[in-house]
Amino acid sequence: MNKPTIKKITDLSPHRLIAPGTPTCAGCGALAGVHQIYDILGEKSIFVNGAGCMTLLATYPFTPFKGSWLYTAMACASAGAQGVRDALDILMEKKRRQSDEAMQVVVLTGDGSASGMGLSATSAAMDRQLDFICICYDNEGYGNTGHQYSRSTPYGAKTATSTKGFHGVKKDLFAIWAAHKPTYVATVTAAFPLDLAKKIEKASKMKGPRMFIMLAPCPPGWHFDPPHAVNMGKLAVNTGIWPLKEYIDGKVVHTLIPKKRVPVEAYLKSQGRFAPLFLPGNEGQIQAIQAHIDDYWALVPPS
Amino acid sequence: MYRIRFHGRGGQGMKTASRILGTACFIEGYEVQDAPRYGAERRGAPMFAYVRVSHTTIYERGVVPVPDLVVVADASLMAIPAAGLLTGCTPQTILIMPPLYAETPPLPFPGVHLTMDMDKIRETQISPSHLSSLWAGAAARLCGIVTETSLLQAVEEELVLLGEEAVAKNRQSALFGWRLMEAHTGCVTEKREPSSKAPPPEWIEFPWDPVSMSAPAIRSPETSRGVITGLWRSVRPVIDDARCGKCWWNCSVHCPDSAITVNKEGAPVIDYAHCKGCLICVEECPRRAITVRPEERDPEKGDPP
Ligand SMILES: Cc1ncc(C[n+]2csc(CCOP(=O)(O)OP(=O)(O)O)c2C)c(N)n1
Ligand code: SF4
Ligand code: SF4
Ligand code: SF4
Ligand SMILES: [Mg+2]
């Protein structure tokens, strides 16, 4: 029963569970991922959504979901998930709901929230071994408020609050989460639907905290045209900038190791937000980014 | 008090236009309020911003229900009732916008309708990314209370973060809008009386559920289908069935908006009422079976009217 059912791309569902008509931008890489996830988790998922772009999905009186959705303040989606999980467990204990109706409680949180003010609530939820799935869609900035930088913005990216390029370091949320030793941590992105689907299906059959970080190419925030959104995700993976990996049983395993990594410049050049890196005199910065990626992959054992 | 509303789609710069106009009036010594309507506006989705300009302290708050001037950046918004372009217009209201689409029925607009000469703007090669300044310049001239110097200073103050080159281009664009409206200088009239009250919102009463029932079921699922995001589209992807290889995991799975359904035969079908026109499907189709056509609406094919 716990065998995976999704092995090849044609095993994906041809039917979309999330309804159209939502107000996300045309070409939104976060919504692309959320719909792929929902197709697998199914309509019995209950979403708990911290303030951010995805809270626009269910703006009263409209919802694209078949099931429930709870809006929480930006810092406390994972605390909200605890409340929902407890309520469901109590209902089942009192036999008001059958246990086969067990529902997945799914947190949707942006990177700004997950790597900033929401980190504490999520850390505490992992400490308590909360039985939930947590999805951080990483558009690398405060998208909903006009793309200011977050602690997940990559070095060099222009945002509304770093007009000359961000000079901080992208926080390694994967490492931070994995350090809590939760049941599962994985990175995904919608441009690789099979990798995403396998990981979500695997996690859906586990208990405890199951954590996802999903790269979410964002046309207005990253300054590229909407048709290229999927290509941005492919480039992120093929340059090695966005490693697809999972943490399970105390080990980190890479699920896709690019055979020959594309130079990072191809990714940086395709997005207007990295324009500051291409100003004369900044050549060294691109080399430094490449060196950083090379160093990362030098430590990854071949599969 | 002058009450001005700017309408556009997210990304067309109407929020910036409202800020430039507001700042220009502020430099002239007026009390000013300017604010975008924060809702779910996104690139391509209808949005508006409003400005109040007064000699004395402004006590009004919230959106402008009865405008003296309405500036519209995009004629296609006329087809979207929810955009509320003509809400609260009176015989004294001035409307400035690009030419209406040929098939548009006469506007139920009681005021003075001015048309922006978009061809002239195209000839000057002003880039679409500098049009917010153009609309601000035009609005400033129509109100007639801002000098050229204050307008240019406002452009500078609002856009300084974009760098010198962008500011220079925006100043040119603002001046161009300003000059185009010369014949109508000061045609917007100021209203002294408080603007009339907005109609009350249409509340829907929800009865309380007993606690045992109220979670986790929801009353009406998938209501977002009622939102016609197909109106955001400026071009239309069209599938050529003869070339299509029925590999829906490329187009349907990658469409962010669930706007490509898969029929019983395994063939993809685009839902034009909701397709936002991002064209990801066009780029992802391995057989190049999806072409891009100019937008035409055919209600018989299920398109939004
Ligand atoms: C405590 C608090 N501060 C600020 C905000 C305003 N706010 C709403 S969404 C948002 C951006 C969140 O960024 P992220 O978590 O990355 O999500 P995204 O918008 O990118 O989807 C901000 C700052 C808020 N809702 N709550
Ligand atoms: S700003 Fe980016 S993440 Fe937010 S809705 Fe738009 S495309 Fe999606
Ligand atoms: S990707 Fe192209 S060929 Fe494949 S199903 Fe879609 S339209 Fe047809
Ligand atoms: S253009 Fe975008 S929204 Fe429309 S069907 Fe293609 S992928 Fe979906
Ligand atoms: Mg974000």
Short mmCIF file of C-alpha atoms in Angstrom, two decimals, chain A residues 9-29 31-32 35-36 46 52-54 56-57 59-69 88 91 96-97 103 143-145 160 163 190-193 219-221 223-231 234, chain B residues 15 38-45 161-162 202-206 211-230 232 247-264 266 271 273-284:
data_model
loop_
_atom_site.label_atom_id
_atom_site.label_comp_id
_atom_site.label_asym_id
_atom_site.label_seq_id
_atom_site.Cartn_x
_atom_site.Cartn_y
_atom_site.Cartn_z
CA ILE A 9 5.99 11.30 -16.06
CA THR A 10 2.87 9.65 -17.52
CA ASP A 11 1.92 8.50 -14.01
CA LEU A 12 1.07 12.10 -13.14
CA SER A 13 -2.58 13.04 -13.04
CA PRO A 14 -3.95 14.62 -16.22
CA HIS A 15 -6.57 16.38 -14.06
CA ARG A 16 -6.03 19.59 -12.15
CA LEU A 17 -7.50 19.75 -8.67
CA ILE A 18 -6.94 23.43 -8.12
CA ALA A 19 -9.47 25.58 -9.95
CA PRO A 20 -8.48 28.44 -12.25
CA GLY A 21 -9.39 32.08 -11.68
CA THR A 22 -6.84 32.97 -9.01
CA PRO A 23 -5.19 36.39 -8.90
CA THR A 24 -1.52 35.32 -9.00
CA CYS A 25 0.56 36.90 -11.78
CA ALA A 26 0.56 35.30 -15.20
CA GLY A 27 3.39 32.75 -15.21
CA CYS A 28 3.64 32.43 -11.40
CA GLY A 29 6.16 29.70 -10.55
CA LEU A 31 1.23 28.57 -8.22
CA ALA A 32 2.67 26.15 -10.78
CA HIS A 35 -1.07 22.96 -8.23
CA GLN A 36 1.33 20.08 -8.88
CA ILE A 46 -6.13 21.60 4.55
CA GLY A 52 2.38 36.22 1.29
CA CYS A 53 1.51 35.88 -2.41
CA MET A 54 -0.26 32.53 -2.01
CA LEU A 56 -4.25 35.67 -2.64
CA LEU A 57 -5.42 32.27 -3.83
CA THR A 59 -9.56 35.85 -1.36
CA TYR A 60 -13.12 35.96 -0.10
CA PRO A 61 -15.53 35.11 -1.63
CA PHE A 62 -13.34 33.18 -4.07
CA THR A 63 -11.35 30.02 -3.51
CA PRO A 64 -9.73 27.66 -6.00
CA PHE A 65 -9.68 24.84 -3.44
CA LYS A 66 -12.15 22.07 -2.81
CA GLY A 67 -11.24 21.94 0.86
CA SER A 68 -10.41 24.19 3.74
CA TRP A 69 -7.82 26.89 3.86
CA LEU A 88 -8.70 17.04 13.63
CA LEU A 91 -12.59 15.06 16.29
CA ARG A 96 -16.90 12.65 15.05
CA ARG A 97 -14.67 11.92 12.08
CA MET A 103 -6.40 14.89 6.39
CA GLY A 143 6.81 39.11 -3.45
CA ASN A 144 3.44 40.12 -2.15
CA THR A 145 4.55 43.58 -1.07
CA ALA A 160 12.89 47.05 -4.29
CA THR A 163 18.38 48.53 -6.04
CA ALA A 190 7.82 23.01 -10.66
CA ALA A 191 10.07 22.75 -13.72
CA PHE A 192 10.83 19.16 -12.62
CA PRO A 193 7.32 17.79 -12.07
CA PRO A 219 8.35 36.95 -13.42
CA PRO A 220 7.79 40.41 -11.91
CA GLY A 221 10.15 39.93 -8.97
CA HIS A 223 12.41 40.56 -14.06
CA PHE A 224 11.90 38.02 -16.79
CA ASP A 225 9.01 37.47 -19.18
CA PRO A 226 6.33 34.98 -18.08
CA PRO A 227 6.83 32.43 -20.92
CA HIS A 228 10.30 31.64 -19.56
CA ALA A 229 9.18 30.72 -16.04
CA VAL A 230 9.67 26.97 -16.47
CA ASN A 231 12.95 27.52 -18.19
CA LYS A 234 15.36 24.23 -15.42
CA LYS B 15 0.40 53.58 -9.01
CA TYR B 38 -4.31 47.34 -2.40
CA GLY B 39 -6.17 44.23 -3.17
CA ALA B 40 -5.10 41.32 -5.17
CA GLU B 41 -3.53 43.38 -7.90
CA ARG B 42 -0.94 41.51 -9.87
CA ARG B 43 0.84 42.08 -13.12
CA GLY B 44 -1.96 42.12 -15.68
CA ALA B 45 -4.84 42.33 -13.20
CA LEU B 161 16.07 55.07 -7.23
CA LEU B 162 15.81 53.95 -10.86
CA GLU B 202 -23.34 43.99 -1.03
CA TRP B 203 -23.02 41.79 2.02
CA ILE B 204 -23.82 38.14 1.86
CA GLU B 205 -25.24 36.87 5.12
CA PHE B 206 -23.77 33.59 6.32
CA VAL B 211 -19.27 24.06 15.98
CA SER B 212 -19.41 20.34 15.31
CA MET B 213 -20.05 21.09 11.63
CA SER B 214 -18.07 24.19 10.96
CA ALA B 215 -14.75 22.51 10.31
CA PRO B 216 -13.23 21.38 8.09
CA ALA B 217 -15.89 21.40 5.35
CA ILE B 218 -16.32 24.40 3.13
CA ARG B 219 -19.59 25.72 1.87
CA SER B 220 -18.90 26.29 -1.79
CA PRO B 221 -15.70 24.97 -3.34
CA GLU B 222 -13.89 26.35 -6.38
CA THR B 223 -15.71 29.67 -6.50
CA SER B 224 -12.65 31.15 -8.21
CA ARG B 225 -14.00 29.72 -11.46
CA GLY B 226 -16.32 32.71 -11.45
CA VAL B 227 -13.33 35.04 -11.88
CA ILE B 228 -12.67 35.50 -15.57
CA THR B 229 -8.88 35.84 -15.60
CA GLY B 230 -9.04 35.26 -19.37
CA TRP B 232 -5.95 39.55 -18.59
CA CYS B 247 1.80 14.85 -24.23
CA TRP B 248 -0.24 16.86 -21.70
CA TRP B 249 2.50 16.51 -19.06
CA ASN B 250 4.29 19.25 -20.93
CA CYS B 251 1.59 21.87 -21.39
CA SER B 252 -1.13 21.01 -18.88
CA VAL B 253 1.20 20.20 -15.98
CA HIS B 254 3.23 23.37 -16.53
CA CYS B 255 0.29 25.75 -16.97
CA PRO B 256 0.33 27.54 -13.61
CA ASP B 257 -3.35 28.38 -13.82
CA SER B 258 -4.97 24.98 -14.45
CA ALA B 259 -6.16 26.49 -17.71
CA ILE B 260 -5.31 23.44 -19.85
CA THR B 261 -7.61 20.53 -19.15
CA VAL B 262 -7.14 17.11 -20.68
CA ASN B 263 -10.13 15.53 -22.39
CA LYS B 264 -11.15 11.88 -22.57
CA GLY B 266 -5.97 12.66 -23.74
CA ASP B 271 -9.88 27.18 -21.06
CA ALA B 273 -12.17 32.03 -19.79
CA HIS B 274 -9.22 31.60 -17.45
CA CYS B 275 -5.98 31.40 -19.49
CA LYS B 276 -3.96 34.48 -18.49
CA GLY B 277 -1.79 34.35 -21.61
CA CYS B 278 1.54 33.70 -19.87
CA LEU B 279 2.58 31.57 -22.91
CA ILE B 280 4.48 29.02 -20.84
CA CYS B 281 2.60 26.31 -22.76
CA VAL B 282 3.90 27.73 -26.03
CA GLU B 283 7.47 27.59 -24.78
CA GLU B 284 7.13 24.12 -23.23
#
